[in-house]
Coordinates of C-alpha atoms in Angstrom, one line a residue:
Chain O
M1 CA -30.6 -2.1 -5.8
I2 CA -29.0 0.3 -3.2
Y3 CA -31.0 1.0 0.0
F4 CA -30.2 3.3 2.9
H5 CA -32.5 3.2 6.0
Q6 CA -31.5 5.5 9.0
V7 CA -27.8 5.1 8.4
N8 CA -25.6 7.0 10.8
K9 CA -22.0 7.4 10.6
Y10 CA -19.6 8.9 13.2
Y11 CA -15.6 9.3 13.0
G12 CA -15.1 9.4 16.5
D13 CA -17.4 12.3 18.0
F14 CA -18.0 13.8 14.6
H15 CA -21.3 12.7 13.0
V16 CA -20.6 12.5 9.5
L17 CA -23.9 10.8 8.1
K18 CA -27.3 11.7 9.7
D19 CA -30.5 9.6 9.4
I20 CA -29.7 8.6 5.8
N21 CA -32.7 7.3 4.0
L22 CA -32.1 6.6 0.3
T23 CA -33.2 4.2 -2.2
I24 CA -31.4 3.9 -5.6
N25 CA -33.1 1.7 -8.2
Q26 CA -31.5 -0.4 -11.0
G27 CA -30.6 1.5 -14.0
E28 CA -31.1 4.9 -12.1
V29 CA -28.2 7.5 -12.2
V30 CA -28.2 9.4 -9.1
V31 CA -26.0 12.6 -8.6
I32 CA -25.3 13.7 -5.1
I33 CA -24.1 17.2 -4.9
G34 CA -23.8 19.4 -1.8
P35 CA -20.8 21.5 -0.4
S36 CA -17.5 20.0 0.8
G37 CA -17.6 18.2 4.1
S38 CA -21.3 17.4 3.7
G39 CA -20.8 13.8 3.8
K40 CA -21.2 13.0 -0.3
S41 CA -18.1 10.9 -0.7
T42 CA -18.6 9.2 2.7
L43 CA -22.0 8.1 1.7
V44 CA -21.0 6.8 -1.6
R45 CA -17.8 5.1 0.0
C46 CA -20.2 3.1 2.4
I47 CA -21.9 1.5 -0.6
N48 CA -18.9 -0.9 -1.2
R49 CA -17.7 -0.7 2.5
L50 CA -14.6 1.4 2.1
E51 CA -16.3 3.0 5.0
T52 CA -18.3 1.1 7.6
I53 CA -21.7 2.7 8.7
S54 CA -22.3 3.1 12.6
S55 CA -26.0 2.5 12.8
G56 CA -29.0 1.6 10.4
E57 CA -29.3 -0.6 7.6
L58 CA -27.5 -0.6 4.2
I59 CA -28.4 -3.3 1.5
V60 CA -26.8 -3.5 -1.6
D61 CA -27.7 -5.8 -4.4
G62 CA -29.7 -7.9 -1.9
V63 CA -26.6 -8.2 0.5
K64 CA -26.4 -6.3 4.0
V65 CA -23.1 -4.6 3.8
N66 CA -22.3 -4.4 7.0
D67 CA -23.2 -7.9 8.1
K68 CA -19.9 -9.6 9.2
Q69 CA -20.9 -13.0 7.6
I70 CA -21.1 -11.5 4.1
N71 CA -18.1 -12.1 1.6
I72 CA -17.5 -8.6 1.0
N73 CA -14.9 -9.2 -1.9
E74 CA -18.1 -11.0 -3.6
L75 CA -20.2 -7.8 -3.2
R76 CA -17.3 -5.5 -4.4
R77 CA -16.7 -7.5 -7.5
N78 CA -20.2 -6.4 -8.7
I79 CA -19.5 -2.8 -7.9
G80 CA -17.2 -0.7 -9.9
M81 CA -15.4 2.5 -8.3
V82 CA -13.9 5.6 -9.9
F83 CA -11.8 7.8 -7.4
Q84 CA -11.1 11.4 -7.6
H85 CA -7.1 10.8 -7.9
F86 CA -7.5 7.8 -10.1
N87 CA -5.7 5.4 -8.0
L88 CA -4.5 3.5 -11.2
Y89 CA -1.3 1.2 -10.3
P90 CA 1.5 3.1 -11.3
H91 CA 3.9 0.0 -11.9
M92 CA 1.6 -1.7 -14.3
T93 CA 0.4 -0.9 -17.6
V94 CA -2.8 0.4 -18.9
L95 CA -3.8 -3.3 -19.8
Q96 CA -2.5 -4.9 -16.6
N97 CA -4.2 -2.2 -14.7
I98 CA -7.5 -3.2 -16.2
T99 CA -7.0 -7.0 -16.2
L100 CA -5.6 -7.6 -12.9
A101 CA -8.9 -8.0 -11.1
P102 CA -10.9 -9.8 -14.0
R103 CA -7.8 -12.4 -13.7
K104 CA -7.3 -12.6 -10.1
V105 CA -11.0 -12.1 -8.8
L106 CA -13.0 -13.8 -11.7
G107 CA -10.0 -16.2 -12.9
M108 CA -10.2 -15.3 -16.4
S109 CA -7.5 -16.3 -18.6
E110 CA -4.8 -13.6 -19.7
K111 CA -6.2 -14.0 -23.2
E112 CA -9.8 -13.4 -22.2
A113 CA -8.8 -10.6 -19.8
N114 CA -7.1 -8.8 -22.5
D115 CA -9.8 -9.2 -24.9
I116 CA -12.2 -7.5 -22.4
A117 CA -9.7 -4.8 -21.6
M118 CA -9.5 -3.8 -25.2
Y119 CA -13.2 -3.6 -25.7
Y120 CA -13.6 -1.2 -22.9
L121 CA -10.4 0.7 -23.9
E122 CA -12.0 1.2 -27.2
K123 CA -15.4 2.3 -25.5
V124 CA -13.3 5.1 -23.4
G125 CA -11.6 5.9 -26.7
I126 CA -7.8 4.9 -25.9
P127 CA -7.1 1.7 -27.3
D128 CA -3.6 2.9 -28.4
K129 CA -2.6 3.4 -24.9
A130 CA -3.2 -0.1 -23.9
N131 CA 0.9 -0.6 -23.3
A132 CA 1.5 2.8 -21.7
Y133 CA 2.2 3.4 -18.3
P134 CA -0.3 5.6 -16.2
S135 CA 2.3 8.4 -15.7
A136 CA 2.6 8.6 -19.5
L137 CA -1.2 9.7 -19.6
S138 CA -3.2 12.8 -19.2
G139 CA -5.4 13.0 -16.2
G140 CA -8.6 12.8 -18.5
Q141 CA -6.9 9.4 -20.1
Q142 CA -5.8 8.0 -16.6
Q143 CA -9.3 8.6 -15.3
R144 CA -10.9 6.8 -18.6
V145 CA -8.7 4.1 -18.0
A146 CA -10.0 3.8 -14.5
I147 CA -13.6 3.8 -15.8
A148 CA -12.6 0.9 -18.1
R149 CA -10.9 -0.8 -15.2
G150 CA -14.2 -0.7 -13.3
L151 CA -16.2 -1.7 -16.2
A152 CA -14.0 -4.8 -17.0
M153 CA -15.6 -6.5 -13.9
K154 CA -19.0 -6.2 -15.5
P155 CA -20.3 -4.4 -12.4
K156 CA -24.1 -3.9 -11.7
I157 CA -23.2 -0.6 -10.0
M158 CA -20.7 2.0 -10.8
L159 CA -19.6 4.6 -8.0
F160 CA -18.0 8.0 -9.1
D161 CA -16.3 9.8 -6.3
E162 CA -15.7 13.3 -7.7
P163 CA -14.2 11.9 -10.8
T164 CA -13.4 15.2 -12.6
S165 CA -12.3 17.1 -9.6
A166 CA -8.6 16.6 -10.0
L167 CA -8.8 17.2 -14.0
D168 CA -7.7 19.8 -16.1
P169 CA -10.7 21.7 -17.5
E170 CA -9.9 20.7 -20.9
T171 CA -10.0 16.9 -20.2
I172 CA -13.1 17.1 -18.0
G173 CA -15.3 16.8 -21.1
E174 CA -13.8 13.5 -22.2
V175 CA -14.5 11.8 -18.9
L176 CA -18.1 13.2 -18.7
D177 CA -18.9 12.0 -22.2
V178 CA -17.8 8.2 -21.2
M179 CA -20.0 8.6 -18.2
K180 CA -22.9 10.1 -20.2
Q181 CA -22.5 7.0 -22.7
L182 CA -22.4 4.6 -19.7
A183 CA -25.6 6.3 -18.2
K184 CA -27.6 5.8 -21.5
E185 CA -26.6 2.3 -21.8
G186 CA -28.4 1.6 -18.5
M187 CA -25.7 1.4 -15.7
T188 CA -26.9 1.9 -12.2
M189 CA -24.7 4.9 -11.2
V190 CA -24.1 6.9 -7.9
V191 CA -21.9 10.1 -8.9
V192 CA -20.7 12.8 -6.7
T193 CA -19.8 15.6 -8.7
H194 CA -19.5 19.5 -8.7
E195 CA -20.4 19.4 -12.5
M196 CA -23.8 20.9 -12.5
G197 CA -24.3 20.7 -16.4
F198 CA -23.6 16.8 -16.0
A199 CA -25.9 16.5 -13.1
R200 CA -28.6 18.4 -15.0
E201 CA -28.3 16.2 -18.2
V202 CA -27.8 12.9 -17.1
A203 CA -29.1 12.3 -13.6
D204 CA -32.3 10.8 -12.9
R205 CA -32.4 12.3 -9.4
I206 CA -30.3 15.0 -7.7
V207 CA -29.6 14.4 -4.1
F208 CA -28.6 17.5 -2.2
M209 CA -26.6 16.9 0.9
D210 CA -25.4 19.2 3.7
Q211 CA -23.8 18.6 7.2
G212 CA -24.3 14.9 6.7
R213 CA -28.1 15.1 5.9
I214 CA -29.9 14.5 2.7
L215 CA -31.8 17.7 2.6
E216 CA -33.5 17.5 -0.8
E217 CA -34.0 14.7 -3.5
A218 CA -35.7 15.6 -6.7
P219 CA -35.3 15.0 -10.6
P220 CA -33.2 17.7 -12.0
E221 CA -35.4 19.7 -14.0
E222 CA -37.4 20.2 -10.6
F223 CA -34.3 20.8 -8.7
F224 CA -32.4 23.1 -10.7
A225 CA -35.5 25.1 -11.6
A226 CA -36.7 25.5 -7.8
P227 CA -35.0 23.9 -5.1
K228 CA -37.1 23.7 -2.2
E229 CA -34.5 24.0 0.4
E230 CA -33.1 27.3 1.2
R231 CA -29.7 25.9 1.6
A232 CA -30.1 24.3 -1.8
R233 CA -31.0 27.7 -3.1
V234 CA -27.8 29.3 -1.9
F235 CA -25.5 26.5 -2.8
L236 CA -26.7 26.6 -6.4
S237 CA -26.8 30.4 -6.8
R238 CA -23.0 30.2 -5.5
I239 CA -22.1 27.4 -7.9
L240 CA -24.0 28.8 -10.9
N241 CA -23.5 32.5 -10.7
H242 CA -19.9 33.1 -10.5
Chain D
M1 CA 54.6 1.7 7.9
L2 CA 52.0 -1.1 8.1
R3 CA 53.7 -4.5 8.9
F4 CA 52.3 -6.7 5.9
S5 CA 54.6 -9.5 7.1
I6 CA 51.7 -10.1 9.9
L7 CA 49.0 -10.2 6.9
V8 CA 51.0 -12.7 5.0
E9 CA 52.1 -14.9 7.8
H10 CA 48.3 -15.1 9.3
W11 CA 46.5 -14.9 5.8
D12 CA 44.8 -18.0 6.8
L13 CA 43.4 -16.8 10.1
Y14 CA 42.2 -13.6 8.4
M15 CA 40.6 -15.6 5.5
Q16 CA 38.8 -18.0 7.9
G17 CA 37.7 -14.8 10.0
F18 CA 36.6 -13.1 6.7
G19 CA 34.7 -16.2 5.4
H20 CA 32.8 -16.5 8.8
T21 CA 32.1 -12.8 8.8
I22 CA 30.7 -13.1 5.2
L23 CA 28.7 -16.0 5.9
A24 CA 27.2 -15.0 9.4
S25 CA 26.3 -11.8 7.5
V26 CA 24.5 -13.7 4.6
L27 CA 22.9 -16.3 7.0
A28 CA 21.7 -13.5 9.2
L29 CA 20.3 -11.3 6.3
I30 CA 18.3 -14.1 5.0
G31 CA 16.9 -14.9 8.2
S32 CA 16.3 -11.3 9.1
L33 CA 14.6 -10.5 5.7
A34 CA 12.2 -13.5 6.4
L35 CA 11.6 -12.6 9.9
G36 CA 11.4 -9.0 9.4
T37 CA 8.8 -9.5 6.6
I38 CA 6.8 -11.3 8.8
I39 CA 7.1 -8.8 11.8
A40 CA 6.2 -6.0 9.2
I41 CA 3.1 -7.6 8.2
F42 CA 2.1 -8.2 11.8
R43 CA 2.4 -4.4 12.4
I44 CA 0.3 -3.6 9.6
A45 CA -2.2 -6.3 9.3
P46 CA -5.6 -5.3 10.0
I47 CA -5.6 -7.7 13.2
R48 CA -5.1 -6.2 16.7
P49 CA -3.3 -8.7 18.4
L50 CA -0.8 -9.1 15.6
N51 CA -0.2 -5.5 15.5
W52 CA 0.8 -5.7 19.3
I53 CA 3.0 -8.6 19.1
G54 CA 4.7 -6.7 15.9
T55 CA 5.0 -3.4 17.8
A56 CA 6.5 -5.2 20.9
Y57 CA 9.0 -7.2 19.0
V58 CA 10.3 -4.0 17.4
E59 CA 10.3 -2.1 20.4
F60 CA 11.9 -4.6 22.4
I61 CA 14.8 -5.8 20.4
R62 CA 15.6 -2.2 18.8
N63 CA 16.1 -0.7 22.2
I64 CA 18.4 -3.6 23.7
P65 CA 22.1 -3.7 23.0
L66 CA 23.1 -6.0 20.4
V67 CA 25.7 -7.9 22.4
L68 CA 22.8 -8.6 25.2
I69 CA 20.8 -10.4 22.6
V70 CA 23.7 -12.2 21.4
F71 CA 24.3 -13.3 25.1
V72 CA 20.9 -14.5 25.4
F73 CA 21.6 -17.1 22.5
F74 CA 25.1 -18.1 23.8
M75 CA 24.7 -17.9 27.5
G76 CA 20.7 -17.6 28.3
L77 CA 19.4 -20.5 26.3
P78 CA 21.9 -23.0 27.6
A79 CA 20.7 -22.4 30.9
I80 CA 17.3 -23.7 29.7
G81 CA 19.0 -26.7 28.1
I82 CA 19.1 -25.0 24.4
R83 CA 22.9 -24.8 23.4
F84 CA 24.3 -23.5 20.3
D85 CA 27.8 -23.2 19.2
S86 CA 29.1 -19.6 19.4
F87 CA 29.0 -18.8 15.7
T88 CA 25.5 -20.1 15.5
A89 CA 24.6 -18.0 18.6
G90 CA 26.0 -14.7 17.3
T91 CA 24.3 -15.4 14.0
L92 CA 21.1 -15.8 15.5
G93 CA 21.4 -13.0 17.8
L94 CA 22.3 -10.8 14.7
M95 CA 19.2 -12.1 12.9
V96 CA 17.0 -11.4 15.6
Y97 CA 18.4 -8.0 16.2
T98 CA 18.5 -7.0 12.5
A99 CA 14.9 -8.2 11.7
A100 CA 13.7 -5.5 14.0
F101 CA 15.2 -2.9 12.0
I102 CA 14.4 -4.5 8.7
A103 CA 10.5 -4.8 9.8
E104 CA 10.7 -1.2 10.3
A105 CA 12.0 -0.3 6.9
I106 CA 9.6 -2.7 5.3
R107 CA 6.5 -1.2 7.2
S108 CA 7.3 2.3 6.6
G109 CA 7.8 1.3 2.9
I110 CA 4.4 -0.4 2.7
Q111 CA 2.8 2.8 4.3
A112 CA 4.6 4.9 1.8
V113 CA 2.3 3.8 -0.8
P114 CA -0.6 5.9 -1.2
K115 CA -3.7 4.9 0.6
G116 CA -5.7 5.1 -2.6
Q117 CA -3.9 1.8 -4.0
M118 CA -5.3 -0.3 -1.4
E119 CA -8.7 1.1 -1.7
A120 CA -8.6 0.7 -5.5
A121 CA -7.5 -2.9 -5.2
R122 CA -9.8 -3.8 -2.6
S123 CA -12.8 -2.1 -4.3
S124 CA -12.0 -4.3 -7.5
G125 CA -13.0 -7.4 -5.2
L126 CA -9.3 -8.4 -4.7
T127 CA -8.6 -9.7 -1.1
Y128 CA -6.3 -8.2 1.3
L129 CA -3.3 -10.6 0.5
Q130 CA -4.0 -10.3 -3.1
A131 CA -4.0 -6.5 -3.1
M132 CA -1.0 -6.9 -0.9
R133 CA 0.8 -9.0 -3.0
Y134 CA 0.0 -7.5 -6.6
V135 CA -0.5 -3.9 -5.7
I136 CA 1.0 -2.9 -2.8
L137 CA 4.5 -4.7 -2.2
P138 CA 5.8 -4.5 -5.8
Q139 CA 5.5 -0.6 -5.0
A140 CA 6.8 -0.8 -1.3
V141 CA 10.0 -2.9 -2.8
K142 CA 11.2 0.3 -4.7
I143 CA 10.7 2.3 -1.4
V144 CA 12.4 -0.2 0.7
I145 CA 15.5 -1.4 -1.1
P146 CA 17.7 1.8 -0.1
P147 CA 17.1 1.5 3.6
L148 CA 17.5 -2.4 3.5
G149 CA 20.9 -2.0 1.8
N150 CA 21.9 0.3 4.6
Q151 CA 20.7 -2.3 7.0
F152 CA 22.5 -4.9 5.3
I153 CA 25.7 -2.6 5.8
N154 CA 25.1 -2.2 9.4
L155 CA 24.4 -6.0 9.6
V156 CA 28.1 -6.6 8.1
K157 CA 29.8 -4.2 10.6
N158 CA 27.5 -5.6 13.8
S159 CA 28.7 -9.1 12.9
S160 CA 31.8 -8.3 14.8
V161 CA 29.7 -8.9 17.9
L162 CA 30.7 -12.7 17.3
G163 CA 34.0 -11.6 18.5
V164 CA 32.9 -11.1 21.8
I165 CA 31.8 -14.8 22.1
A166 CA 34.6 -16.4 20.3
G167 CA 32.4 -16.6 17.1
L168 CA 35.1 -17.3 14.6
D169 CA 34.6 -14.0 12.5
L170 CA 37.3 -11.7 11.5
M171 CA 37.2 -9.6 14.9
Y172 CA 37.7 -12.8 16.7
F173 CA 40.9 -13.9 14.7
G174 CA 42.1 -10.4 14.9
D175 CA 42.2 -11.0 18.5
L176 CA 43.8 -14.1 18.2
I177 CA 46.4 -12.7 15.9
S178 CA 46.9 -9.8 18.0
S179 CA 47.5 -11.9 21.1
K180 CA 50.1 -14.3 19.4
T181 CA 52.0 -11.3 17.8
F182 CA 51.7 -8.9 20.5
V183 CA 51.0 -6.4 17.8
T184 CA 47.7 -4.3 18.1
F185 CA 47.8 -1.6 15.7
D186 CA 48.6 -3.3 12.3
V187 CA 46.4 -6.2 13.1
Y188 CA 43.4 -4.4 13.6
I189 CA 44.2 -2.1 10.7
F190 CA 44.1 -5.2 8.4
V191 CA 40.8 -6.3 10.3
A192 CA 39.3 -3.1 9.3
L193 CA 40.4 -3.2 5.7
F194 CA 38.8 -6.7 5.4
Y195 CA 35.6 -4.9 6.5
L196 CA 35.9 -2.0 3.8
V197 CA 36.1 -4.7 1.3
L198 CA 32.8 -6.0 2.1
T199 CA 31.1 -2.4 3.1
I200 CA 32.3 -0.3 0.5
P201 CA 30.8 -2.1 -2.4
L202 CA 27.9 -2.6 -0.7
S203 CA 27.6 1.0 0.1
L204 CA 28.3 1.8 -3.6
G205 CA 25.7 -0.7 -4.8
V206 CA 23.2 0.7 -2.6
G207 CA 23.8 4.3 -4.1
Y208 CA 23.6 3.0 -7.4
L209 CA 20.0 1.2 -6.7
E210 CA 19.0 4.4 -5.1
R211 CA 19.5 6.7 -8.3
R212 CA 18.1 3.9 -10.4
L213 CA 15.0 3.6 -8.4
L214 CA 14.6 7.2 -8.1
K215 CA 14.8 7.3 -12.1
A216 CA 12.1 4.6 -12.8
R217 CA 9.1 6.3 -12.1

């Protein structure tokens, strides 16, 4: 589904991603962890070309992402993305936020789009907020709307870029629950997070990154029990024992 | 004491000037809004050559005196066979000049919308133009309206440049009345009052909009 082969990325002189090789299969939940500045977010943002790669090969859903010939909008409609800061459209209601892309990209009628939006709002547990504006919602509610907005396009892949990092501790759980449910239903998910509990419980695979490199790739039980890399051990001990 | 007899006796001339000032301002406003929006889009579109054109326009026009731009339309273009009457030349000059400032106001308004908005819109599959239209511009408008209002007030005042090329505006008729009556002070006080009749309500209106937009999220 997602295939990185020898991918490198530079910001000017700064080498952000170094020789990335990674394959993510359909239905897999891959959680990327690592210290900040290690390139996790950049890696995820390359998948829908919010960032371009400098060299190597990146194939998503059978499409060479950095090929100039491809229609990037066509690829993007199959990839939902959830951001750290939600990025809901503040001038639109929750319902309008969710229906914008289905209507304008997929050409759905308003009625059809509204039905789908309501379906996903039920799913994330806040159908009563359909006509509210984002500013009237809590962080957790906003992030659930953002997830519903992504799902309404019926994507093949969902990307999560630190979806709980900007949340109140009290509302993190409600967002993680929605993500767990999604994982159970077989969605292909790439998640950047610092939530180790979630990673342990939901991930099929943990990818550990540091300084632009993938240092370790392992199933969660293996990774958390005995990380092979020294850097990963240090990271885990810092994050778990404090 | 002001000689109101001057105002009464030359009411028709004042009114002609007042009308032309309003007309020039409104026409230049509409024109500069359209042109300014295009230039602003040039400046921010992800296409390099357009960026250059946009930047060049803004930097050139903003840094030349308005009178000179009006002279180009009134005396420069006729030299290559394009001829305008003085009112048209003045209004065109005003429009071209104001467009540079409006472009800057719009550009900074668009760029004040957080980057994540464009990213969210694009990552859902919307094209650049769709994202602009449905997500960015509606938010930018709220940011842009107060500075645009101020530009409009400036535009009304700047329209007095028409007087320099006999453009039939308030300033021109002020000059005319003054040279007919040999009265300067009173004549121009009335001219100033006519400008205030236009600009004070505008200024209050801009203030009102600003407060309302601040409240609305």
